[in-house]
Amino acid sequence: MTKKTYSLILGIETSCDETAASIVARQSNGSAKILSNIVRSQIEEHAPYGGVVPELAARAHVVHISDIIKRALKEANVEFAEIDAIGATAGPGLIGGVLVGITVAKALCASLDKPLIAINHLEGHALSARLSDGVQFPYLMLLVSGGHTQFIEVKKLGEYNLLGTTIDDALGEAFDKTAKMLGLGYPGGPEVEKMAKNGDATRFKFPKPLLHEKRLDFSFSGLKTATRLAAEKIAPLSEQDRSDICASFQKTVVDILCARTKDALEMFKQNHPNEELRFVVAGGVAANRAIALGLEKTIKEKGAVLFVPPISLCTDNGAMIAWAAAERYAHGVSDELDFSARPRWPLDDESMKI
Ligand code: KG4
Ligand code: ZN
């Protein structure tokens, strides 16, 4: 019998408001193929509340997870028996949702006698550019989502150095809260971007905290407060006022991200003087065109190469979890069935090392 030259991995993601499952094939030479990537968003469930309600999220995962996994298998034309390992997000995230995904994965592994691979959700994001573009280690990554805003130095599988993070709100959260305050829809990021198109970005001057400091951290709560105070000062707001606030908010965010990215690239260059400067952006906020254009310019000026995975791999999905599991499986890594879910789990934790 000829030896199989690829592994088939089922990935399960339930850490926030997407119920997702995917089948990814990894060839022994490291190349990847996504055979299915099924995502059920809970936006409609949470929209009336203007944000994710953890208990509702967990309940919706329970209702939909089996069907999503079945659809992932069907679309990939793969049977349970053909799968080599199952990867599931074990943290960080909303613990109720994480428990649903990891428990389903454990039950499947126990009954099918397959290895379990417990995945750190952030590692899924960090490795997604290797799934889409085969990016070589090491690289610098900016993760901008509803829950995270971080610069991560991705050294190799399991070795991540956190260069900077937000000390308060995540960037997506700041977009969502600003949208809510202005009476726009949920999720707020796309709504703010839409309004900003017709706005005057120079009308309001908002703060850019921490930029004078050397550390690569972010702070967005001051920006959020300044936006609210500006809105209160000129209330009641016209459509144009709203657009101007959105445009000024978005411009401030772009300036902050670009300035910080320049510093982060400098630091990365010092750490890896002989490497090509590879820069990866991921997370739902990467869908913002103004941010993408600003970053593209900054990256070019710095002589770096930019990789942005397709948006379906930037936002939460099962393929990035399957892929992280595939990379770990290829290194002979698997986890015990008593693995504990971790609501907080930094990427630079000792436990990540293989
Ligand atoms: O990565 P993601 O889908 O989920 C997690 O948070 O893990 O990111 C969702 C976040 C939300 O806060 C949403 O408002 C933001 O990404 N977002 C955007 C845009 N599209 C999504 N923010 C700014 N501009 C956008 N076009
Ligand atoms: Zn995420």
Coordinates of C-alpha atoms and ligand atoms in Angstrom, one line a residue:
M1 CA 0.0 0.0 0.0
T2 CA 1.3 3.5 -0.8
K3 CA 1.8 5.8 2.1
K4 CA -0.6 8.7 2.4
T5 CA 1.2 12.0 1.6
Y6 CA -1.3 14.3 3.1
S7 CA -3.3 14.7 6.4
L8 CA -7.0 15.6 6.6
I9 CA -7.9 17.8 9.6
L10 CA -11.3 18.9 10.9
G11 CA -11.2 22.3 12.5
I12 CA -13.9 23.6 14.9
E13 CA -14.2 27.3 15.9
T14 CA -16.8 28.6 18.5
S15 CA -14.9 31.2 20.6
C16 CA -17.0 34.2 19.7
D17 CA -20.1 34.7 17.5
E18 CA -19.2 32.4 14.6
T19 CA -20.0 28.7 14.6
A20 CA -17.5 27.3 12.2
A21 CA -16.1 24.0 10.9
S22 CA -13.7 23.2 8.1
I23 CA -11.7 20.4 6.5
V24 CA -8.2 21.2 5.4
A25 CA -5.8 18.9 3.7
R26 CA -2.1 19.4 4.3
Q27 CA 0.5 17.8 2.0
S28 CA 3.7 16.6 3.5
N29 CA 5.6 19.3 1.6
G30 CA 3.6 21.9 3.7
S31 CA 1.1 23.0 1.0
A32 CA -2.5 23.4 1.9
K33 CA -5.9 23.0 0.4
I34 CA -9.2 24.1 2.0
L35 CA -11.8 21.4 1.2
S36 CA -14.6 23.2 3.0
N37 CA -15.0 26.2 5.3
I38 CA -18.5 26.6 6.7
V39 CA -19.3 29.6 8.9
R40 CA -22.6 30.5 10.5
S41 CA -22.5 34.0 11.8
Q42 CA -24.7 35.0 14.8
I43 CA -24.9 38.6 13.8
E44 CA -28.7 38.5 13.7
E45 CA -29.0 37.1 17.2
H46 CA -26.7 39.8 18.7
A47 CA -27.7 42.8 16.6
P48 CA -30.6 43.9 18.8
Y49 CA -28.1 44.2 21.7
G50 CA -25.4 46.1 19.7
G51 CA -22.8 43.5 20.8
V52 CA -22.1 39.9 21.4
V53 CA -24.2 38.5 24.4
P54 CA -22.0 35.5 25.7
E55 CA -24.9 33.3 26.9
L56 CA -26.8 33.7 23.6
A57 CA -23.6 32.9 21.7
A58 CA -23.0 29.7 23.7
R59 CA -26.6 28.6 23.2
A60 CA -26.5 29.2 19.5
H61 CA -23.3 27.2 19.2
V62 CA -25.0 24.3 20.9
V63 CA -27.9 24.4 18.5
H64 CA -25.8 24.7 15.3
I65 CA -22.5 23.0 15.8
S66 CA -23.5 19.5 14.7
D67 CA -25.1 20.7 11.5
I68 CA -22.1 22.9 10.7
I69 CA -19.7 20.0 11.1
K70 CA -21.8 17.7 9.0
R71 CA -21.9 20.4 6.2
A72 CA -18.1 20.8 6.4
L73 CA -17.7 17.0 5.9
K74 CA -20.3 16.8 3.1
E75 CA -18.9 19.8 1.2
A76 CA -15.4 18.3 1.4
N77 CA -16.7 14.9 0.4
V78 CA -14.9 13.4 3.4
E79 CA -16.1 10.8 5.9
F80 CA -15.3 11.0 9.7
A81 CA -13.2 7.8 9.3
E82 CA -10.8 9.5 6.8
I83 CA -9.9 12.4 9.1
D84 CA -6.5 12.2 10.7
A85 CA -7.0 14.6 13.6
I86 CA -9.5 17.1 15.0
G87 CA -8.5 20.6 16.0
A88 CA -10.7 22.9 18.1
T89 CA -10.3 26.3 19.6
A90 CA -9.7 25.8 23.4
G91 CA -9.3 29.6 24.1
P92 CA -9.0 32.5 24.4
G93 CA -12.6 33.7 24.0
L94 CA -16.0 33.6 25.5
I95 CA -15.8 30.5 27.7
G96 CA -19.3 29.2 27.1
G97 CA -18.7 29.1 23.4
V98 CA -15.2 27.7 23.7
L99 CA -16.6 24.9 25.9
V100 CA -19.1 23.9 23.3
G101 CA -16.5 23.5 20.5
I102 CA -13.8 21.8 22.5
T103 CA -16.3 19.4 24.1
V104 CA -17.8 18.4 20.8
A105 CA -14.2 17.9 19.5
K106 CA -13.3 15.7 22.6
A107 CA -16.5 13.6 22.2
L108 CA -15.7 13.0 18.5
C109 CA -12.1 12.2 19.2
A110 CA -13.1 9.7 22.0
S111 CA -15.7 8.0 19.9
L112 CA -13.7 7.9 16.6
D113 CA -10.3 7.3 18.3
K114 CA -8.7 10.3 16.7
P115 CA -6.1 12.6 18.1
L116 CA -7.3 15.9 19.6
I117 CA -5.4 19.1 19.0
A118 CA -6.4 22.0 21.3
I119 CA -5.8 25.3 19.4
N120 CA -5.2 28.7 20.7
H121 CA -7.5 30.9 18.6
L122 CA -4.8 33.5 18.2
E123 CA -2.4 30.9 16.8
G124 CA -5.2 30.2 14.2
H125 CA -5.1 33.9 13.2
A126 CA -1.3 34.0 13.3
L127 CA -0.8 31.1 10.9
S128 CA -3.7 31.9 8.5
A129 CA -1.3 33.7 6.1
R130 CA 0.7 30.4 5.8
L131 CA -2.6 28.7 4.8
S132 CA -3.5 31.3 2.2
D133 CA 0.0 32.4 1.0
G134 CA 2.5 29.9 2.3
V135 CA 4.3 32.8 4.1
Q136 CA 7.7 31.7 5.5
F137 CA 8.7 32.2 9.1
P138 CA 9.6 34.6 10.6
Y139 CA 7.1 37.4 10.0
L140 CA 5.4 40.3 11.8
M141 CA 1.7 40.2 12.2
L142 CA -0.9 42.9 13.1
L143 CA -4.1 41.3 14.4
V144 CA -7.0 43.7 14.4
S145 CA -10.3 42.2 15.4
G146 CA -13.3 42.7 17.7
G147 CA -11.4 41.1 20.6
H148 CA -7.7 41.8 19.8
T149 CA -5.3 44.4 18.6
Q150 CA -1.8 43.1 18.7
F151 CA 1.6 43.1 17.0
I152 CA 3.0 39.5 17.1
E153 CA 6.4 38.4 16.0
V154 CA 5.8 35.0 14.5
K155 CA 9.2 33.3 14.9
K156 CA 8.2 29.7 14.1
L157 CA 5.4 27.3 15.0
G158 CA 4.6 27.7 18.7
E159 CA 7.0 30.6 19.2
Y160 CA 5.2 34.0 19.3
N161 CA 6.5 37.2 20.8
L162 CA 3.9 39.8 21.7
L163 CA 5.5 43.1 20.7
G164 CA 2.5 45.3 21.6
T165 CA -1.2 45.1 22.5
T166 CA -4.1 47.3 23.4
I167 CA -4.2 48.4 27.0
D168 CA -8.0 48.9 26.9
D169 CA -10.5 48.4 24.0
A170 CA -9.7 46.3 20.9
L171 CA -9.9 48.3 17.6
G172 CA -13.0 46.5 16.3
E173 CA -14.7 47.1 19.7
A174 CA -13.9 50.8 19.4
F175 CA -15.5 50.8 15.9
D176 CA -18.6 49.0 17.3
K177 CA -19.0 51.3 20.3
T178 CA -18.6 54.4 18.2
A179 CA -21.2 53.1 15.8
K180 CA -23.6 52.3 18.7
M181 CA -23.1 55.8 20.2
L182 CA -24.0 57.3 16.8
G183 CA -27.1 55.1 16.4
L184 CA -25.6 53.1 13.5
G185 CA -26.1 49.4 13.0
Y186 CA -24.2 46.3 14.2
P187 CA -21.4 45.3 13.6
G188 CA -20.2 48.9 13.7
G189 CA -17.0 48.7 11.7
P190 CA -18.6 48.4 8.2
E191 CA -21.2 51.1 9.2
V192 CA -18.6 53.6 10.3
E193 CA -16.6 52.9 7.1
K194 CA -19.7 53.5 5.0
M195 CA -20.6 56.8 6.8
A196 CA -16.9 58.0 6.7
K197 CA -17.0 58.0 2.9
N198 CA -19.1 61.2 2.8
G199 CA -17.4 62.8 5.8
D200 CA -14.8 65.5 6.4
A201 CA -11.9 63.7 8.2
T202 CA -10.3 67.1 9.2
R203 CA -13.3 68.4 11.1
F204 CA -12.5 66.9 14.4
K205 CA -9.1 66.4 16.0
F206 CA -9.1 63.3 18.1
P207 CA -6.3 62.1 20.5
K208 CA -3.7 59.6 19.5
P209 CA -2.5 58.2 22.9
L210 CA 0.7 56.4 23.5
L211 CA 2.2 57.4 20.1
H212 CA 4.9 59.5 21.8
E213 CA 6.0 56.4 23.9
K214 CA 8.4 53.9 22.6
R215 CA 6.4 50.8 23.5
L216 CA 4.2 49.3 20.7
D217 CA 1.0 49.3 22.7
F218 CA -2.4 50.8 21.7
S219 CA -5.1 52.6 23.6
F220 CA -8.5 53.3 22.0
S221 CA -10.8 54.1 25.0
G222 CA -9.7 57.8 25.0
L223 CA -10.5 58.0 21.3
K224 CA -13.9 56.5 22.0
T225 CA -14.6 59.0 24.8
A226 CA -13.4 62.0 22.6
T227 CA -15.7 60.9 19.8
R228 CA -18.6 60.7 22.3
L229 CA -17.9 64.2 23.7
A230 CA -17.6 65.7 20.2
A231 CA -21.0 64.2 19.4
E232 CA -22.6 65.4 22.6
K233 CA -21.3 68.9 22.0
I234 CA -23.0 69.3 18.6
A235 CA -26.1 67.3 19.3
P236 CA -28.6 66.8 17.8
L237 CA -26.6 65.3 15.0
S238 CA -27.3 65.8 11.3
E239 CA -26.4 63.1 8.8
Q240 CA -23.4 65.2 7.8
D241 CA -22.2 65.5 11.5
R242 CA -22.3 61.7 11.8
S243 CA -20.3 61.3 8.6
D244 CA -17.7 63.8 9.7
I245 CA -17.3 62.1 13.1
C246 CA -16.9 58.7 11.4
A247 CA -14.4 60.1 8.9
S248 CA -12.4 61.9 11.7
F249 CA -12.5 58.7 13.9
Q250 CA -11.4 56.5 11.0
K251 CA -8.6 58.9 9.9
T252 CA -7.3 58.9 13.5
V253 CA -7.3 55.1 13.6
V254 CA -5.4 54.9 10.3
D255 CA -2.8 57.4 11.6
I256 CA -2.3 55.4 14.8
L257 CA -2.0 52.1 13.0
C258 CA 0.5 53.4 10.4
A259 CA 2.7 55.1 13.0
R260 CA 2.8 52.0 15.2
T261 CA 3.4 49.7 12.2
K262 CA 6.5 51.8 11.2
D263 CA 7.9 51.3 14.8
A264 CA 7.0 47.6 14.8
L265 CA 8.7 47.0 11.5
E266 CA 11.8 48.7 12.8
M267 CA 11.8 46.5 15.9
F268 CA 11.3 43.4 13.7
K269 CA 14.1 44.4 11.5
Q270 CA 16.5 44.7 14.4
N271 CA 15.5 41.2 15.6
H272 CA 15.8 39.7 12.1
P273 CA 18.5 41.8 10.2
N274 CA 19.0 39.2 7.5
E275 CA 15.4 38.4 6.8
E276 CA 13.0 39.9 4.2
L277 CA 10.5 42.1 6.0
R278 CA 7.2 40.1 5.9
F279 CA 4.1 41.8 7.3
V280 CA 0.8 40.0 7.7
V281 CA -2.5 41.7 8.6
A282 CA -5.5 39.7 9.9
G283 CA -8.7 40.1 11.8
G284 CA -12.1 41.5 10.8
V285 CA -11.0 45.1 10.9
A286 CA -8.6 44.3 8.0
A287 CA -11.7 44.5 5.8
N288 CA -11.6 48.3 6.2
R289 CA -10.4 49.8 2.9
A290 CA -9.0 53.0 4.4
I291 CA -7.0 51.0 6.9
A292 CA -5.7 48.6 4.2
L293 CA -4.7 51.5 1.9
G294 CA -2.9 53.3 4.8
L295 CA -1.0 50.2 5.8
E296 CA -0.1 49.4 2.1
K297 CA 1.6 52.8 1.8
T298 CA 3.4 52.4 5.1
I299 CA 4.6 48.9 4.2
K300 CA 5.9 50.1 0.9
E301 CA 7.8 53.0 2.4
K302 CA 9.5 50.6 4.7
G303 CA 10.4 48.1 2.0
A304 CA 8.4 45.4 3.5
V305 CA 6.2 42.8 1.8
L306 CA 2.5 42.8 2.7
F307 CA 0.3 39.7 3.0
V308 CA -3.4 40.0 3.7
P309 CA -5.3 36.6 3.7
P310 CA -8.7 36.8 2.0
I311 CA -11.3 38.2 4.2
S312 CA -13.0 34.8 4.7
L313 CA -9.7 33.7 6.5
C314 CA -9.2 37.0 8.3
T315 CA -12.5 36.9 10.2
D316 CA -13.2 34.0 12.5
N317 CA -13.4 30.7 10.6
G318 CA -12.7 26.9 11.0
A319 CA -10.1 26.7 8.3
M320 CA -7.5 28.6 10.3
I321 CA -8.1 26.3 13.3
A322 CA -7.8 23.2 11.1
W323 CA -4.6 24.6 9.6
A324 CA -3.0 25.4 13.0
A325 CA -3.9 21.9 14.0
A326 CA -2.5 20.5 10.7
E327 CA 0.8 22.3 11.4
R328 CA 1.0 20.9 14.9
Y329 CA 0.0 17.4 13.8
A330 CA 2.8 17.5 11.3
H331 CA 5.1 18.1 14.2
G332 CA 3.7 15.1 16.1
V333 CA 1.7 17.3 18.6
S334 CA -1.6 16.2 20.1
D335 CA -3.4 16.9 23.4
E336 CA -5.0 14.8 26.1
L337 CA -8.8 14.6 26.3
D338 CA -8.7 16.3 29.7
F339 CA -7.3 19.5 28.2
S340 CA -8.8 22.5 30.0
A341 CA -10.4 25.3 28.0
R342 CA -8.7 28.6 28.7
P343 CA -10.7 31.9 28.6
R344 CA -7.4 33.8 28.7
W345 CA -4.5 32.3 26.9
P346 CA -1.7 34.6 25.6
L347 CA 0.1 33.5 22.5
D348 CA 3.5 33.9 24.1
D349 CA 2.6 31.5 26.8
E350 CA 5.1 28.6 27.6
S351 CA 2.3 26.1 26.8
M352 CA 2.4 27.2 23.1
K353 CA 5.9 25.8 22.5
I354 CA 6.2 22.5 20.8
Ligands
KG4_1 O1 -12.2 39.0 13.4 P1 -13.7 39.3 13.6 O2 -14.6 38.9 12.5 O3 -14.2 38.7 14.9 C1 -13.5 38.8 16.1 O4 -13.6 39.8 16.8 O5 -12.8 37.8 16.4 O6 -13.8 40.9 13.8 C2 -15.0 41.5 14.0 C3 -14.7 43.0 14.1 C4 -16.0 43.8 14.6 O7 -15.6 44.6 15.7 C5 -16.3 44.6 13.3 O8 -16.9 45.8 13.6 C6 -14.9 44.8 12.7 O9 -14.2 43.6 12.9 N1 -15.0 45.1 11.3 C7 -14.6 46.3 10.8 C8 -14.9 46.3 9.4 N2 -15.5 45.1 9.1 C9 -15.5 44.4 10.3 N3 -14.0 47.4 11.4 C10 -13.8 48.4 10.5 N4 -14.1 48.5 9.2 C11 -14.6 47.4 8.6 N5 -14.9 47.5 7.3
ZN2 ZN -10.7 36.0 16.0

